[in-house]
Coordinates of C-alpha atoms and ligand atoms in Angstrom, one line a residue:
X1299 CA -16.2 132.3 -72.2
X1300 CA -17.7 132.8 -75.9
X1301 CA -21.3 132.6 -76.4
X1302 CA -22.5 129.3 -78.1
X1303 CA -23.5 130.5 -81.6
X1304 CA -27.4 129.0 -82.5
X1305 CA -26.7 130.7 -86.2
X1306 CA -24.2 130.2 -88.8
X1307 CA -24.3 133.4 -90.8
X1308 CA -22.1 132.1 -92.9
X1309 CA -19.7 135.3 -92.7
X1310 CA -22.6 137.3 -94.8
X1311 CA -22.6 140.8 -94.0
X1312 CA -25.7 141.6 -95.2
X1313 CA -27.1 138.9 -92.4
X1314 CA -29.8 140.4 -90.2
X1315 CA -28.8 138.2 -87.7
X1316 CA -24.6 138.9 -87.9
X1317 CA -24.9 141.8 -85.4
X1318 CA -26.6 142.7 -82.2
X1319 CA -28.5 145.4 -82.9
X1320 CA -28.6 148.7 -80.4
X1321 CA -32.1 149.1 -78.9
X1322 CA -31.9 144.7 -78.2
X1323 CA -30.5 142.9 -75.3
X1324 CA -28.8 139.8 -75.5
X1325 CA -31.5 137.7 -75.2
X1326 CA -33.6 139.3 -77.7
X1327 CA -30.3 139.1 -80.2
X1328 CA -29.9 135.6 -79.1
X1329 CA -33.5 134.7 -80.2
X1330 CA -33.3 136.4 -83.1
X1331 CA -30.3 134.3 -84.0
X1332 CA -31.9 131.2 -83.0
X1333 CA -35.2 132.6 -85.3
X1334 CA -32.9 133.5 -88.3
X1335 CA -31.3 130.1 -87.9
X1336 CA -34.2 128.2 -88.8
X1337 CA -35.5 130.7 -91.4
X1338 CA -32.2 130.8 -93.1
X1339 CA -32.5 126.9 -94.1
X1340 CA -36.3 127.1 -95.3
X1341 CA -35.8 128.3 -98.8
X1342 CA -39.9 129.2 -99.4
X1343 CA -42.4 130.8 -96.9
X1344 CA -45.8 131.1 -97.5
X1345 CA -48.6 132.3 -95.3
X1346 CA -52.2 131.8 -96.0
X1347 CA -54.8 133.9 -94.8
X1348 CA -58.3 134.3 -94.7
X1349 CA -60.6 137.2 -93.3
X1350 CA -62.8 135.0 -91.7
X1351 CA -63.0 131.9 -90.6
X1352 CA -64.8 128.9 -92.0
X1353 CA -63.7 129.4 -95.8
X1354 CA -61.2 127.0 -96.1
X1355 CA -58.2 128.4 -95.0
X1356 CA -56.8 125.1 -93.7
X1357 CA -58.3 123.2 -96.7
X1358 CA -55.9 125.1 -99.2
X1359 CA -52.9 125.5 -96.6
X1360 CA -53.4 121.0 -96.1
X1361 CA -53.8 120.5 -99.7
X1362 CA -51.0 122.7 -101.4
X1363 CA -48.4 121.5 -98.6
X1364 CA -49.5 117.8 -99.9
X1365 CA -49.0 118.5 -103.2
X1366 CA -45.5 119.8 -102.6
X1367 CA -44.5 117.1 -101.0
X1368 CA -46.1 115.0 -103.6
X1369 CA -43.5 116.7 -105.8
X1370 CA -40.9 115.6 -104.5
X1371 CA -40.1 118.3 -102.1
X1372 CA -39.2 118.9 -98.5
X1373 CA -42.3 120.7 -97.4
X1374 CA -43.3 122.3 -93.5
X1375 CA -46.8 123.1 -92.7
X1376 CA -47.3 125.1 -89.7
X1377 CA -50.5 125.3 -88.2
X1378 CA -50.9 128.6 -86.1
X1379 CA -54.6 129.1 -86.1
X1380 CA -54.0 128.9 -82.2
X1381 CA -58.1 128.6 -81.5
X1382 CA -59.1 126.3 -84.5
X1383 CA -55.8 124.0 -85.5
X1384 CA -57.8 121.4 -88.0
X1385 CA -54.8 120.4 -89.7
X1386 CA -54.4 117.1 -87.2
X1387 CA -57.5 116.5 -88.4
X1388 CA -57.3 117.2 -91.9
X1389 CA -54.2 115.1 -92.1
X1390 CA -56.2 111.9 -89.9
X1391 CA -53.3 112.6 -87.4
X1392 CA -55.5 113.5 -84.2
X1393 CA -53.6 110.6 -81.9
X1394 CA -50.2 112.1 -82.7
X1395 CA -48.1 113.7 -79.9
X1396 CA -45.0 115.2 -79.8
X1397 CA -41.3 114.6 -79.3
X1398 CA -38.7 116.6 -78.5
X1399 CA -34.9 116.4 -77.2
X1400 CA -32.0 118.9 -76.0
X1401 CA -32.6 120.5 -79.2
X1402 CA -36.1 121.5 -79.0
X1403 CA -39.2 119.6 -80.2
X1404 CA -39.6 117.3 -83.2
X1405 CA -42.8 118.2 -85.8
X1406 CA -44.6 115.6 -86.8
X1407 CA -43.4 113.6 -90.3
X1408 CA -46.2 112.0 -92.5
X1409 CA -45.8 111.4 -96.2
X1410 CA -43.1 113.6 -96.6
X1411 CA -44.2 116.5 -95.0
X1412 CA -43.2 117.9 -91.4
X1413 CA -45.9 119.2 -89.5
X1414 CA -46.6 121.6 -86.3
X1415 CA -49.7 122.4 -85.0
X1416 CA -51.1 123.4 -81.8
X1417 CA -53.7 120.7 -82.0
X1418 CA -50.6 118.0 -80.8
X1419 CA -50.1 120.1 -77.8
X1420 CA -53.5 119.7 -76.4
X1421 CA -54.7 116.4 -74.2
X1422 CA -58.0 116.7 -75.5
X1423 CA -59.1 117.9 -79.1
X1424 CA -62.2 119.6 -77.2
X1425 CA -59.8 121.8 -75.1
X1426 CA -60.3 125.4 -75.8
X1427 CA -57.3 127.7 -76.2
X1428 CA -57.9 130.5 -73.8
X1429 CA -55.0 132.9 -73.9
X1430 CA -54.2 135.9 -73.8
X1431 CA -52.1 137.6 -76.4
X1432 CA -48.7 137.6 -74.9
X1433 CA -49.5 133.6 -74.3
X1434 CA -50.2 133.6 -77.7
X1435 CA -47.4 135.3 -79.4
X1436 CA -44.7 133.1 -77.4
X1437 CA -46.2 130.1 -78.9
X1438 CA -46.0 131.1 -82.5
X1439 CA -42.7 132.2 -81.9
X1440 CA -41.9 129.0 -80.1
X1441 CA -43.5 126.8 -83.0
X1442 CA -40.6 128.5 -85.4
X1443 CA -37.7 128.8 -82.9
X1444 CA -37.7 125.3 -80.9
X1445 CA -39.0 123.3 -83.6
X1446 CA -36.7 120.9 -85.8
X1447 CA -37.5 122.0 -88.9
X1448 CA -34.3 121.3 -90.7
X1449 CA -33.9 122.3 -94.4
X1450 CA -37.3 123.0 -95.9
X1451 CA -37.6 123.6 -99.8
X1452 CA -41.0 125.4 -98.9
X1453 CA -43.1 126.1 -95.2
X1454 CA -46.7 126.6 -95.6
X1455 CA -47.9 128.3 -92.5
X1456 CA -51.7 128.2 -91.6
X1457 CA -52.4 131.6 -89.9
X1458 CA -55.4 132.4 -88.1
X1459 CA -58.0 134.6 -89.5
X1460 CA -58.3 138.5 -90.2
X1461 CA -55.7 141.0 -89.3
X1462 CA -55.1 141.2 -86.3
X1463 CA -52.1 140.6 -83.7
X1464 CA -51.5 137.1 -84.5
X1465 CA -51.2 137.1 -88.4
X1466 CA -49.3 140.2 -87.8
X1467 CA -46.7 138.3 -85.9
X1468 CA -46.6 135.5 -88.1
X1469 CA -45.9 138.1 -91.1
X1470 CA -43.3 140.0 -89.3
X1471 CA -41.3 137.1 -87.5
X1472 CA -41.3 134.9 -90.7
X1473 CA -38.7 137.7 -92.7
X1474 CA -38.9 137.8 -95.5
X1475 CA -42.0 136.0 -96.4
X1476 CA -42.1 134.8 -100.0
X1477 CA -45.9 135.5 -100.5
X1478 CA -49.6 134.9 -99.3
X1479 CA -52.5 133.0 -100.1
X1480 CA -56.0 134.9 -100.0
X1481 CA -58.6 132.5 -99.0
X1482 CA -62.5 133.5 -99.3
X1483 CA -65.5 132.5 -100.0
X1484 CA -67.9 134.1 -102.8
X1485 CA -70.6 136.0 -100.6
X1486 CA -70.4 139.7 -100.5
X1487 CA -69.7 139.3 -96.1
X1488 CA -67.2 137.5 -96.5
X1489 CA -65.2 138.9 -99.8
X1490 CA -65.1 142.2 -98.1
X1491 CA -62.7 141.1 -95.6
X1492 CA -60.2 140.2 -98.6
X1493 CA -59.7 143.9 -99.0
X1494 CA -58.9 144.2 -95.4
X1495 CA -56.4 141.1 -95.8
X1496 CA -54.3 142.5 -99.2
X1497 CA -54.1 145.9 -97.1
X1498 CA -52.8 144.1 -94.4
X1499 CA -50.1 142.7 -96.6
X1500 CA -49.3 145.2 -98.6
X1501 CA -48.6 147.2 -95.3
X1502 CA -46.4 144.5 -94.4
X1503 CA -44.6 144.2 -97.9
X1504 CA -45.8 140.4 -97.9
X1505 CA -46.3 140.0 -101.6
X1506 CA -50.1 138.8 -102.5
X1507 CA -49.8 135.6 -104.5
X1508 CA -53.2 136.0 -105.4
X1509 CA -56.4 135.2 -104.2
X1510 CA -58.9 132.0 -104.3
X1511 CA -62.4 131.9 -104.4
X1512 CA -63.0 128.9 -102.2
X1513 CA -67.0 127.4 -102.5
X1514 CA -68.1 128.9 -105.1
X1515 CA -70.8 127.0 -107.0
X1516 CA -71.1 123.5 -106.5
X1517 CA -69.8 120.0 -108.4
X1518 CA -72.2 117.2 -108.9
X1519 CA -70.3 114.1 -107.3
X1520 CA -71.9 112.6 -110.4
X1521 CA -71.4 114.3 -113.5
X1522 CA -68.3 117.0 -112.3
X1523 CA -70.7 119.5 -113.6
X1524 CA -70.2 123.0 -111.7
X1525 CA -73.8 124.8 -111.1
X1526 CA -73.7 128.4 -109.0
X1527 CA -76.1 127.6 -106.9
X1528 CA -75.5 130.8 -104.6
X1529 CA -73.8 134.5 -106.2
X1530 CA -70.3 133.7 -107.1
X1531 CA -67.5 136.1 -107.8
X1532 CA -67.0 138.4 -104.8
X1533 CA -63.6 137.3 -104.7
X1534 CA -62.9 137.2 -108.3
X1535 CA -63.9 141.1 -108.2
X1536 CA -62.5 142.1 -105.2
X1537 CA -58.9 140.6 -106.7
X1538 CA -59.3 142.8 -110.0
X1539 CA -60.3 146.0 -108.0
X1540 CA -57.6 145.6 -106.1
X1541 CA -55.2 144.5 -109.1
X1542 CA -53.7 141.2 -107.7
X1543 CA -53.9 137.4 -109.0
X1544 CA -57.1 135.8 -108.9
X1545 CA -56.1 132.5 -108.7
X1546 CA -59.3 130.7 -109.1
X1547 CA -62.7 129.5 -107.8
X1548 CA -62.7 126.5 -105.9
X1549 CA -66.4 124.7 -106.2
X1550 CA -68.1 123.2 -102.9
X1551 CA -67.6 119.6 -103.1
X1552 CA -68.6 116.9 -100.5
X1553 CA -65.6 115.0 -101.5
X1554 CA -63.5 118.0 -99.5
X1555 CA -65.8 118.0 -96.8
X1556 CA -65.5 114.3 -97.0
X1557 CA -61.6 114.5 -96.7
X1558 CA -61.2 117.0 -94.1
X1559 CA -63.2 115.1 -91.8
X1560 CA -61.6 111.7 -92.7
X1561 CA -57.8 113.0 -93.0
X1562 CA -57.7 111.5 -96.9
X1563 CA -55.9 114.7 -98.5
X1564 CA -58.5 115.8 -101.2
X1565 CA -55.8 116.6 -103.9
X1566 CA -53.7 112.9 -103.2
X1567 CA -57.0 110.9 -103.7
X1568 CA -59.2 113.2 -105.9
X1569 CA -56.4 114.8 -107.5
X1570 CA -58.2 113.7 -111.0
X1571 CA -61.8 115.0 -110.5
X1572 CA -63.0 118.5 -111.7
X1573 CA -62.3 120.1 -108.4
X1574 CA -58.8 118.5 -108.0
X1575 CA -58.1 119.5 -111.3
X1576 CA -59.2 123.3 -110.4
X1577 CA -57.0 122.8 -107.3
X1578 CA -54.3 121.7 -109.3
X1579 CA -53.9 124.5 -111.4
X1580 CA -54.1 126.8 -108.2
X1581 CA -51.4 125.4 -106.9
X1582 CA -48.9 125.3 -110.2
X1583 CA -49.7 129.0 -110.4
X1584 CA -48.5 129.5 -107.2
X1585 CA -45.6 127.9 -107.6
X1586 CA -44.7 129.2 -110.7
X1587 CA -45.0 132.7 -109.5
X1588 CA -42.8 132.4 -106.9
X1589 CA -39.8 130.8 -109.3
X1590 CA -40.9 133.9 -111.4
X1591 CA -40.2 136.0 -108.6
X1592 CA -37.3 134.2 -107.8
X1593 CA -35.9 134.7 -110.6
X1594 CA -36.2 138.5 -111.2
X1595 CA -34.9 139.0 -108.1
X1596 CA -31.3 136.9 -108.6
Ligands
ADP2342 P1 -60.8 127.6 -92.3 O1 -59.4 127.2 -92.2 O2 -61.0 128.9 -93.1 O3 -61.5 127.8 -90.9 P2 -61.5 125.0 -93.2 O4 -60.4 124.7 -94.3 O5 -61.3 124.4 -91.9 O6 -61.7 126.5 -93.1 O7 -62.8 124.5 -93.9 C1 -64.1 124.6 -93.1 C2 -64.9 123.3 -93.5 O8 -65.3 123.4 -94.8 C3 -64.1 122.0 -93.4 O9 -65.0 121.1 -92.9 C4 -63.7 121.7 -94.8 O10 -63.5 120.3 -95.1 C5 -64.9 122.3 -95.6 N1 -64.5 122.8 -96.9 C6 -63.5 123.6 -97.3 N2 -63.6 123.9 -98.6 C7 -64.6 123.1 -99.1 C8 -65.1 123.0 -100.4 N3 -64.6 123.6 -101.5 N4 -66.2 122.1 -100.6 C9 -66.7 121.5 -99.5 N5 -66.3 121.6 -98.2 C10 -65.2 122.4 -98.0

């Protein structure tokens, strides 16, 4: 009897997924063509990383998924910080659970977005994630292979912090991965680890979108003025040194603290402040360098 065929390689050659390859078994093949079969219909993948944890990673993932979707278009966010998934949270969608059917599990659809996160999986939002890395692994793989995500203009994945084995499997089983989003904060500490994070990508060939200084200085909720109330700029310089795209510098705002912990999206309700504006532009550079991109490369 012929196997059932997940993946519709549409006759194309040149698809990864067309052949078995030598050194894989059939049900590593048949995973593979059940992984290419989602990634094939999700025209945009980006990943956003941060080298430690705490500097808003999930901020900027939540917010430029949002304003995607505020676009117009079909957006995914998949939340894979497997030890700290805020994006329920960030999104007020803590009570959700999930579905699923024959096909595999449904994410969860709010304002036009789809979302995944680990945080819907767990009874209790105080439950602690303690697994090992296989464990690990075999989720995230699971959160691309048996979710419905349909066709997807653009996925914004939430990965956990640094560079170790779970971004790195985020970055190699999302292929090929349009770009990533550097998050960090100002101080020297933390800046440092941006170095380690465009290695990391550049090892991978994951093309660095640029990076975002996120809290640094901080907006009056009166006036919109920005004061630096702390060293700014580690970022900024780290991004030159290393010649990629500083994107911008993010101030500290309570209104973001405010919306994280409410789940009000900062850039739907705020989207006309200083810092939304800042946010804004962010986010159309990111965009536009990807149709850039795309371009050159058809
Ligand atoms: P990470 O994903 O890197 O762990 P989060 O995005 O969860 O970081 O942000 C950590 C906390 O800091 C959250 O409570 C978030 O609302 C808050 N936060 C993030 N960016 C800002 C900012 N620019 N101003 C004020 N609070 C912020």
């Amino acid at each position: 009897m012929e196997e059932k065929k997940t993946c519709d390689t549409r006759g194309d050659a040149g698809c990864s997924a067309e052949k078995q390859k030598k050194d894989e078994s059939r049900e590593e093949y048949a995973d593979r063509r059940r992984l290419d079969a989602t990634l094939c219909r999700i025209q945009k993948k980006i990943v956003v990383l941060s080298g430690k944890g705490g500097v808003g990673k999930s901020t900027v993932a939540v917010n430029l998924a949002t304003a995607l979707a505020l676009n117009g278009l079909r957006v995914g966010l998949l939340d894979v910080d497997i030890h700290g998934p805020s994006v329920p949270t960030m999104l007020g969608l803590e009570n959700e659970t999930l579905k699923g059917g024959p096909e595999g599990l449904f994410p969860v659809e709010f304002g036009g977005l789809k979302i995944m996160s680990l945080g819907f999986l767990l009874q209790n939002p105080d439950d602690a994630v303690i697994w090992r890395g296989p464990m690990k692994m075999g989720v995230i793989k699971q959160f691309l292979t048996d979710v419905q995500w349909g066709d997807l203009d653009y996925l914004i994945v939430d990965a956990p912090p640094g560079t170790g084995d779970e971004p790195l499997s985020i970055c190699q089983l999302i292929q090929p991965l349009d770009g990533a989003v550097i998050v960090t904060t100002p101080q020297k500490v933390a800046a440092i680890d941006v170095r380690k994070s465009i290695s990391f990508c550049r090892r991978l060939a994951v093309p660095v979108l640029g990076v975002i200084e996120n809290m640094s200085g901080f907006v009056c909720p009166k006036c919109g003025e920005v004061t630096q109330i702390l060293p700014t700029g580690g970022g900024k310089k780290i991004a030159e040194d290393m010649e990629v795209n500083f994107l911008g510098a993010i101030p500290m705002d309570p209104a973001i603290a405010q919306s994280g912990d409410t789940g009000k999206v900062f850039i739907y309700h705020s989207s006309k402040t200083t810092t939304g504006k800042i946010m804004q532009d962010i986010i159309n550079q990111i965009t536009d360098d990807l149709d850039k991109t795309k371009k050159l490369n058809s």
